mmCIF file of C-alpha atoms in Angstrom:
data_model
loop_
_atom_site.group_PDB
_atom_site.id
_atom_site.type_symbol
_atom_site.label_atom_id
_atom_site.label_comp_id
_atom_site.label_asym_id
_atom_site.label_seq_id
_atom_site.Cartn_x
_atom_site.Cartn_y
_atom_site.Cartn_z
ATOM 1 C CA MET A 39 28.993 -6.140 -90.123
ATOM 2 C CA THR A 40 32.593 -7.013 -89.535
ATOM 3 C CA ASP A 41 34.254 -7.295 -86.161
ATOM 4 C CA GLN A 42 36.051 -4.020 -86.812
ATOM 5 C CA ASP A 43 32.734 -2.276 -87.595
ATOM 6 C CA LEU A 44 31.259 -3.558 -84.236
ATOM 7 C CA THR A 45 34.281 -2.353 -82.311
ATOM 8 C CA ASP A 46 34.073 1.094 -83.881
ATOM 9 C CA LEU A 47 30.330 1.304 -83.048
ATOM 10 C CA LEU A 48 30.843 0.426 -79.375
ATOM 11 C CA GLU A 49 33.650 2.954 -79.027
ATOM 12 C CA SER A 50 31.378 5.604 -80.603
ATOM 13 C CA VAL A 51 28.555 4.871 -78.137
ATOM 14 C CA ALA A 52 30.934 4.919 -75.156
ATOM 15 C CA ASN A 53 32.350 8.252 -76.237
ATOM 16 C CA THR A 54 28.879 9.836 -76.472
ATOM 17 C CA THR A 55 27.360 8.375 -73.212
ATOM 18 C CA THR A 56 27.695 10.333 -69.898
ATOM 19 C CA VAL A 57 28.638 8.144 -66.935
ATOM 20 C CA GLY A 58 27.424 9.509 -63.538
ATOM 21 C CA PRO A 59 28.814 8.759 -60.094
ATOM 22 C CA ALA A 60 28.164 5.393 -58.552
ATOM 23 C CA PRO A 61 24.759 5.242 -56.710
ATOM 24 C CA LEU A 62 26.358 4.951 -53.243
ATOM 25 C CA SER A 63 23.232 6.054 -51.370
ATOM 26 C CA GLU A 64 21.120 3.395 -53.043
ATOM 27 C CA ILE A 65 23.794 0.818 -52.377
ATOM 28 C CA THR A 66 24.146 1.752 -48.693
ATOM 29 C CA THR A 67 20.371 2.011 -48.284
ATOM 30 C CA GLY A 68 19.968 -1.460 -49.656
ATOM 31 C CA ALA A 69 22.649 -2.743 -47.348
ATOM 32 C CA GLU A 70 20.977 -1.047 -44.361
ATOM 33 C CA ARG A 71 17.650 -2.647 -45.261
ATOM 34 C CA ARG A 72 19.324 -6.049 -45.355
ATOM 35 C CA ARG A 73 20.926 -5.408 -41.963
ATOM 36 C CA ARG A 74 17.541 -4.333 -40.536
ATOM 37 C CA ARG A 75 15.924 -7.483 -41.877
ATOM 38 C CA ARG A 76 18.635 -9.584 -40.235
ATOM 39 C CA ARG A 77 18.191 -7.715 -36.921
ATOM 40 C CA TRP A 78 14.402 -8.056 -37.122
ATOM 41 C CA ARG A 79 14.715 -11.798 -37.714
ATOM 42 C CA ALA A 80 17.018 -12.096 -34.705
ATOM 43 C CA ALA A 81 14.710 -9.960 -32.578
ATOM 44 C CA SER A 82 11.709 -11.939 -33.732
ATOM 45 C CA ALA A 83 13.399 -15.153 -32.727
ATOM 46 C CA GLY A 84 14.193 -13.653 -29.309
ATOM 47 C CA THR A 85 10.641 -12.394 -28.944
ATOM 48 C CA VAL A 86 9.271 -15.819 -29.756
ATOM 49 C CA ALA A 87 11.576 -17.343 -27.166
ATOM 50 C CA ILE A 88 10.537 -14.764 -24.541
ATOM 51 C CA ALA A 89 6.899 -15.227 -25.433
ATOM 52 C CA ALA A 90 7.320 -18.955 -25.047
ATOM 53 C CA MET A 91 8.810 -18.452 -21.586
ATOM 54 C CA ILE A 92 6.056 -16.018 -20.606
ATOM 55 C CA GLY A 93 3.482 -18.441 -21.946
ATOM 56 C CA THR A 94 4.983 -21.189 -19.849
ATOM 57 C CA ALA A 95 4.910 -18.943 -16.767
ATOM 58 C CA MET A 96 1.271 -18.089 -17.405
ATOM 59 C CA VAL A 97 0.447 -21.736 -17.703
ATOM 60 C CA LEU A 98 2.155 -22.337 -14.364
ATOM 61 C CA ALA A 99 0.441 -19.405 -12.674
ATOM 62 C CA PRO A 100 -2.401 -17.880 -14.724
ATOM 63 C CA GLY A 101 -3.214 -14.340 -13.787
ATOM 64 C CA GLN A 102 -0.612 -14.350 -11.024
ATOM 65 C CA THR A 103 1.429 -11.216 -10.456
ATOM 66 C CA SER A 104 3.481 -12.383 -7.496
ATOM 67 C CA LYS A 105 4.926 -15.669 -6.378
ATOM 68 C CA PRO A 106 3.345 -18.975 -7.397
ATOM 69 C CA ALA A 107 0.850 -20.385 -4.930
ATOM 70 C CA HIS A 108 3.133 -23.215 -3.888
ATOM 71 C CA VAL A 109 5.835 -20.824 -2.691
ATOM 72 C CA THR A 110 5.640 -19.915 1.005
ATOM 73 C CA PRO A 111 4.645 -16.234 1.293
ATOM 74 C CA THR A 112 7.378 -13.914 2.461
ATOM 75 C CA PRO A 113 6.463 -12.428 5.855
ATOM 76 C CA ALA A 114 6.325 -8.682 6.180
ATOM 77 C CA GLU A 115 9.592 -7.094 7.192
ATOM 78 C CA VAL A 116 9.508 -6.144 10.867
ATOM 79 C CA PRO A 117 12.127 -3.813 12.351
ATOM 80 C CA ALA A 118 14.590 -5.521 14.654
ATOM 81 C CA GLY A 119 13.331 -5.744 18.206
ATOM 82 C CA MET A 120 9.670 -5.440 17.226
ATOM 83 C CA ARG A 121 6.742 -7.760 16.553
ATOM 84 C CA LEU A 122 3.488 -7.499 14.626
ATOM 85 C CA VAL A 123 0.075 -7.676 16.281
ATOM 86 C CA GLY A 124 -3.273 -7.341 14.535
ATOM 87 C CA TYR A 125 -6.417 -8.793 13.047
ATOM 88 C CA GLY A 126 -7.089 -9.665 9.430
ATOM 89 C CA HIS A 127 -4.358 -8.190 7.245
ATOM 90 C CA ALA A 128 -3.917 -5.064 9.366
ATOM 91 C CA ALA A 129 -1.154 -5.056 11.957
ATOM 92 C CA ILE A 130 0.933 -2.735 14.067
ATOM 93 C CA ALA A 131 4.593 -3.147 14.968
ATOM 94 C CA VAL A 132 5.295 -2.848 18.690
ATOM 95 C CA PRO A 133 8.542 -3.316 20.624
ATOM 96 C CA ASP A 134 9.281 -6.856 21.765
ATOM 97 C CA ALA A 135 9.699 -5.446 25.272
ATOM 98 C CA TRP A 136 6.010 -4.499 25.395
ATOM 99 C CA GLY A 137 3.736 -6.872 27.237
ATOM 100 C CA THR A 138 0.317 -8.181 26.260
ATOM 101 C CA ASN A 139 -2.666 -7.085 28.383
ATOM 102 C CA ASP A 140 -0.264 -5.881 31.047
ATOM 103 C CA THR A 141 -2.924 -3.899 32.903
ATOM 104 C CA ARG A 142 -4.249 -3.475 36.418
ATOM 105 C CA CYS A 143 -7.819 -2.361 37.013
ATOM 106 C CA GLY A 144 -8.072 -1.663 33.295
ATOM 107 C CA THR A 145 -5.070 0.646 33.343
ATOM 108 C CA PRO A 146 -1.801 -0.208 31.575
ATOM 109 C CA VAL A 147 0.977 -0.390 34.131
ATOM 110 C CA HIS A 148 3.752 -1.007 31.601
ATOM 111 C CA PRO A 149 3.981 -0.397 27.852
ATOM 112 C CA THR A 150 1.687 -3.042 26.393
ATOM 113 C CA VAL A 151 -0.609 -4.260 23.652
ATOM 114 C CA ILE A 152 -4.213 -4.631 24.773
ATOM 115 C CA ILE A 153 -5.996 -7.279 22.719
ATOM 116 C CA ASP A 154 -8.740 -9.829 23.365
ATOM 117 C CA GLU A 155 -9.047 -8.975 27.059
ATOM 118 C CA SER A 156 -11.403 -11.315 28.873
ATOM 119 C CA GLY A 157 -12.622 -8.659 31.285
ATOM 120 C CA THR A 158 -11.633 -5.730 33.428
ATOM 121 C CA VAL A 159 -11.595 -5.686 37.213
ATOM 122 C CA LEU A 160 -12.579 -2.257 38.478
ATOM 123 C CA CYS A 161 -10.591 -0.737 41.294
ATOM 124 C CA LEU A 162 -11.217 2.150 43.646
ATOM 125 C CA PHE A 163 -7.810 3.678 43.027
ATOM 126 C CA THR A 164 -6.152 3.927 39.653
ATOM 127 C CA THR A 165 -2.628 4.619 38.517
ATOM 128 C CA PRO A 166 -1.715 7.331 35.994
ATOM 129 C CA ARG A 167 -2.383 6.308 32.401
ATOM 130 C CA THR A 168 0.858 7.706 31.059
ATOM 131 C CA VAL A 169 2.611 4.615 29.707
ATOM 132 C CA ASP A 170 2.584 3.979 25.962
ATOM 133 C CA ASN A 171 0.099 1.352 24.877
ATOM 134 C CA VAL A 172 -2.090 0.377 21.941
ATOM 135 C CA GLN A 173 -5.438 -1.379 21.927
ATOM 136 C CA VAL A 174 -6.182 -3.627 18.948
ATOM 137 C CA ALA A 175 -9.895 -4.291 18.478
ATOM 138 C CA LEU A 176 -12.544 -5.244 15.979
ATOM 139 C CA GLY A 177 -14.505 -2.108 15.214
ATOM 140 C CA VAL A 178 -13.901 1.161 17.023
ATOM 141 C CA PRO A 179 -13.982 1.040 20.856
ATOM 142 C CA PRO A 180 -17.114 2.788 22.184
ATOM 143 C CA SER A 181 -14.915 5.049 24.301
ATOM 144 C CA GLN A 182 -13.270 6.552 21.211
ATOM 145 C CA PRO A 183 -14.680 9.060 18.716
ATOM 146 C CA THR A 184 -15.348 7.694 15.251
ATOM 147 C CA PRO A 185 -12.292 8.350 13.015
ATOM 148 C CA THR A 186 -13.222 10.615 10.102
ATOM 149 C CA HIS A 187 -9.966 11.728 8.441
ATOM 150 C CA GLN A 188 -9.290 9.723 5.292
ATOM 151 C CA VAL A 189 -5.775 8.264 5.142
ATOM 152 C CA THR A 190 -4.041 5.544 3.160
ATOM 153 C CA ILE A 191 -1.870 2.782 4.615
ATOM 154 C CA ASP A 192 0.150 0.772 2.097
ATOM 155 C CA GLY A 193 -2.394 1.735 -0.562
ATOM 156 C CA VAL A 194 -5.370 0.633 1.558
ATOM 157 C CA PRO A 195 -7.987 3.218 2.643
ATOM 158 C CA ALA A 196 -8.239 3.883 6.373
ATOM 159 C CA ARG A 197 -9.593 6.533 8.725
ATOM 160 C CA ARG A 198 -8.095 8.195 11.770
ATOM 161 C CA ASN A 199 -8.711 10.956 14.243
ATOM 162 C CA ASP A 200 -6.145 13.420 15.493
ATOM 163 C CA ALA A 201 -4.511 12.817 18.834
ATOM 164 C CA VAL A 202 -6.461 14.490 21.626
ATOM 165 C CA CYS A 203 -4.846 15.247 24.989
ATOM 166 C CA ARG A 204 -6.694 15.688 28.241
ATOM 167 C CA ASP A 205 -6.082 15.683 31.958
ATOM 168 C CA GLU A 206 -6.728 12.236 33.378
ATOM 169 C CA PRO A 207 -7.714 12.253 37.059
ATOM 170 C CA ILE A 208 -5.825 9.979 39.382
ATOM 171 C CA GLY A 209 -7.689 8.186 42.136
ATOM 172 C CA LEU A 210 -10.282 10.106 44.135
ATOM 173 C CA HIS A 211 -8.505 13.438 43.928
ATOM 174 C CA PRO A 212 -9.738 15.430 40.921
ATOM 175 C CA SER A 213 -6.988 17.965 41.484
ATOM 176 C CA VAL A 214 -4.363 15.304 40.848
ATOM 177 C CA SER A 215 -4.118 14.328 37.216
ATOM 178 C CA SER A 216 -1.821 13.289 34.416
ATOM 179 C CA VAL A 217 -1.889 14.151 30.728
ATOM 180 C CA LEU A 218 -3.231 11.400 28.508
ATOM 181 C CA CYS A 219 -3.237 11.657 24.703
ATOM 182 C CA THR A 220 -5.273 9.275 22.566
ATOM 183 C CA GLY A 221 -5.717 8.626 18.838
ATOM 184 C CA THR A 222 -7.345 5.906 16.738
ATOM 185 C CA VAL A 223 -6.838 4.505 13.255
ATOM 186 C CA TYR A 224 -9.536 2.281 11.742
ATOM 187 C CA VAL A 225 -8.920 -0.001 8.745
ATOM 188 C CA PRO A 226 -12.350 -0.869 7.260
ATOM 189 C CA SER A 227 -11.078 -3.678 5.001
ATOM 190 C CA ALA A 228 -9.869 -5.559 8.105
ATOM 191 C CA GLY A 229 -12.599 -4.259 10.414
ATOM 192 C CA THR A 230 -9.775 -3.461 12.839
ATOM 193 C CA SER A 231 -8.912 -0.407 14.888
ATOM 194 C CA PHE A 232 -5.719 0.643 16.662
ATOM 195 C CA THR A 233 -6.097 3.046 19.590
ATOM 196 C CA ALA A 234 -2.832 4.431 20.921
ATOM 197 C CA GLU A 235 -2.270 6.173 24.247
ATOM 198 C CA SER A 236 0.762 8.184 25.258
ATOM 199 C CA ALA A 237 1.743 11.156 27.386
ATOM 200 C CA THR A 238 2.126 13.323 24.255
ATOM 201 C CA ALA A 239 0.415 13.704 20.886
ATOM 202 C CA GLU A 240 3.763 13.012 19.238
ATOM 203 C CA GLY A 241 3.941 9.727 21.115
ATOM 204 C CA VAL A 242 0.503 8.748 19.807
ATOM 205 C CA ASP A 243 1.481 9.623 16.244
ATOM 206 C CA MET A 244 4.681 7.607 16.544
ATOM 207 C CA ILE A 245 2.812 4.499 17.699
ATOM 208 C CA LEU A 246 0.165 4.768 14.975
ATOM 209 C CA SER A 247 2.786 5.382 12.277
ATOM 210 C CA ARG A 248 3.815 1.734 12.633
ATOM 211 C CA ILE A 249 0.517 0.330 11.295
ATOM 212 C CA GLU A 250 0.917 -1.680 8.095
ATOM 213 C CA ILE A 251 -1.047 -3.904 5.742
ATOM 214 C CA THR A 252 0.297 -7.474 5.479
ATOM 215 C CA PRO A 253 -1.115 -9.314 2.431
ATOM 216 C CA ASN A 254 0.962 -12.411 3.248
ATOM 217 C CA LEU A 255 0.012 -12.545 6.926
ATOM 218 C CA VAL A 256 -3.273 -12.737 8.811
ATOM 219 C CA GLY A 257 -4.014 -12.160 12.489
ATOM 220 C CA VAL A 258 -5.290 -14.938 14.753
ATOM 221 C CA PRO A 259 -8.902 -14.044 15.726
ATOM 222 C CA GLY A 260 -9.774 -13.252 19.323
ATOM 223 C CA LEU A 261 -10.919 -15.979 21.697
ATOM 224 C CA ALA A 262 -12.750 -13.916 24.324
ATOM 225 C CA PRO A 263 -15.957 -13.257 22.320
ATOM 226 C CA PHE A 264 -16.561 -17.018 22.281
ATOM 227 C CA ALA A 265 -15.149 -18.094 25.637
ATOM 228 C CA PHE A 266 -17.225 -15.533 27.540
ATOM 229 C CA ASN A 267 -20.396 -15.580 25.455
ATOM 230 C CA PRO A 268 -23.334 -16.371 27.777
ATOM 231 C CA GLN A 269 -25.407 -17.452 24.772
ATOM 232 C CA MET A 270 -23.108 -20.407 24.068
ATOM 233 C CA ASP A 271 -22.237 -23.483 26.025
ATOM 234 C CA ALA A 272 -18.677 -24.804 26.059
ATOM 235 C CA VAL A 273 -19.101 -27.050 23.046
ATOM 236 C CA GLN A 274 -20.833 -24.376 20.978
ATOM 237 C CA ALA A 275 -18.173 -21.817 21.843
ATOM 238 C CA GLN A 276 -15.405 -24.215 20.890
ATOM 239 C CA GLN A 277 -17.041 -25.009 17.556
ATOM 240 C CA ALA A 278 -17.790 -21.356 16.773
ATOM 241 C CA TYR A 279 -14.210 -20.311 17.467
ATOM 242 C CA ALA A 280 -12.843 -23.149 15.352
ATOM 243 C CA ASP A 281 -15.124 -22.075 12.497
ATOM 244 C CA THR A 282 -13.871 -18.504 12.837
ATOM 245 C CA LEU A 283 -10.270 -19.668 12.644
ATOM 246 C CA ARG A 284 -10.972 -21.714 9.516
ATOM 247 C CA ALA A 285 -12.785 -18.765 7.923
ATOM 248 C CA ALA A 286 -9.630 -16.726 8.515
ATOM 249 C CA ASP A 287 -7.688 -19.396 6.568
ATOM 250 C CA PHE A 288 -6.080 -21.187 9.514
ATOM 251 C CA ALA A 289 -5.826 -24.912 10.124
ATOM 252 C CA VAL A 290 -7.172 -25.931 13.525
ATOM 253 C CA GLN A 291 -6.147 -28.596 15.978
ATOM 254 C CA PHE A 292 -7.455 -29.224 19.488
ATOM 255 C CA ARG A 293 -5.807 -30.025 22.778
ATOM 256 C CA THR A 294 -7.183 -30.416 26.291
ATOM 257 C CA GLU A 295 -5.674 -29.569 29.662
ATOM 258 C CA GLN A 296 -6.777 -30.404 33.160
ATOM 259 C CA HIS A 297 -8.270 -27.339 34.795
ATOM 260 C CA SER A 298 -10.194 -27.750 38.023
ATOM 261 C CA GLY A 299 -13.441 -25.885 38.381
ATOM 262 C CA LEU A 300 -14.146 -25.525 34.666
ATOM 263 C CA ARG A 301 -16.624 -27.447 32.612
ATOM 264 C CA ALA A 302 -15.152 -29.822 30.062
ATOM 265 C CA GLY A 303 -14.659 -28.104 26.719
ATOM 266 C CA THR A 304 -14.357 -24.603 28.163
ATOM 267 C CA LEU A 305 -12.061 -22.534 25.966
ATOM 268 C CA LEU A 306 -8.808 -21.687 27.711
ATOM 269 C CA ARG A 307 -6.531 -20.143 25.093
ATOM 270 C CA ALA A 308 -5.189 -20.369 21.557
ATOM 271 C CA SER A 309 -1.605 -20.973 20.493
ATOM 272 C CA PRO A 310 -0.278 -18.828 18.858
ATOM 273 C CA GLY A 311 -2.369 -16.298 20.717
ATOM 274 C CA PRO A 312 -4.923 -13.853 19.310
ATOM 275 C CA GLY A 313 -3.343 -11.088 17.285
ATOM 276 C CA SER A 314 -0.354 -13.171 16.197
ATOM 277 C CA MET A 315 0.358 -12.506 12.518
ATOM 278 C CA LEU A 316 0.877 -15.793 10.646
ATOM 279 C CA PRO A 317 0.954 -16.992 7.025
ATOM 280 C CA PRO A 318 -2.420 -18.315 5.814
ATOM 281 C CA GLY A 319 -2.727 -22.062 6.359
ATOM 282 C CA SER A 320 -0.769 -21.985 9.627
ATOM 283 C CA VAL A 321 -1.934 -24.259 12.429
ATOM 284 C CA VAL A 322 -3.596 -22.682 15.448
ATOM 285 C CA THR A 323 -4.044 -24.958 18.463
ATOM 286 C CA VAL A 324 -7.221 -24.464 20.478
ATOM 287 C CA ILE A 325 -6.773 -25.500 24.114
ATOM 288 C CA ALA A 326 -9.875 -26.432 26.102
ATOM 289 C CA ALA A 327 -10.506 -27.796 29.585
ATOM 290 C CA ALA A 328 -10.432 -31.567 29.853
ATOM 291 C CA ALA A 329 -13.095 -33.589 31.577
ATOM 292 C CA ASN A 330 -12.372 -33.998 35.288
#
């Protein structure tokens, strides 16, 4: 076959063959697949990097969902002009202007927190119980009905009773009285109750609405159950209270003070005082009477 014959044959084939449109969809699809592969590789590289960082974080703090253990816990936010008082991880915010155990003959004379009272002196005449106050106690005070309504505080189950108002007699004259409203919230996980008193049910509800759960803070245990326990001598009471503080995750140090009339080792007070909300590991100083 000559070159001219080959040229004629190719021209004949070209003239008899139908040429369709260019396969643009296949071309673009192929290009899109290549772009996807490139994006996937980039994403995979980023995922590996993120996984590596997450892996490193898990090595630093396995199973941890908050701050690493070596970081100081952030205290609960307390409204300006208020302080937290409580036991365990349950606390209530009260105004800074409120006193602590500011009572006379067992009756609050000014707005106050009642906590870890050493005893009550009974009096013949009493003053009206109309000032706002809250009692913080382990368990539910015997004078209060057992809370039965299920509530939740910061995701933690609790129980409360509705505020109940009654006429409170004043002194020896039954005809003279004042209105006293009372309500209690009990937090089983902390074993702690908060009993509020006010002249109105709304006042009780307002006080109890300030209860909160503080995972990063714990209340200093009460001193009175040890200091005034007739079954313990001074040394035993001191040791038992120190053990209770350590069980609550506090560090303990001791200090003595001269106090005439008291046996050496008699518990005097704790600093910070019972009910103070502190980060775990904080130091609580136990002050006892020195030898005379």
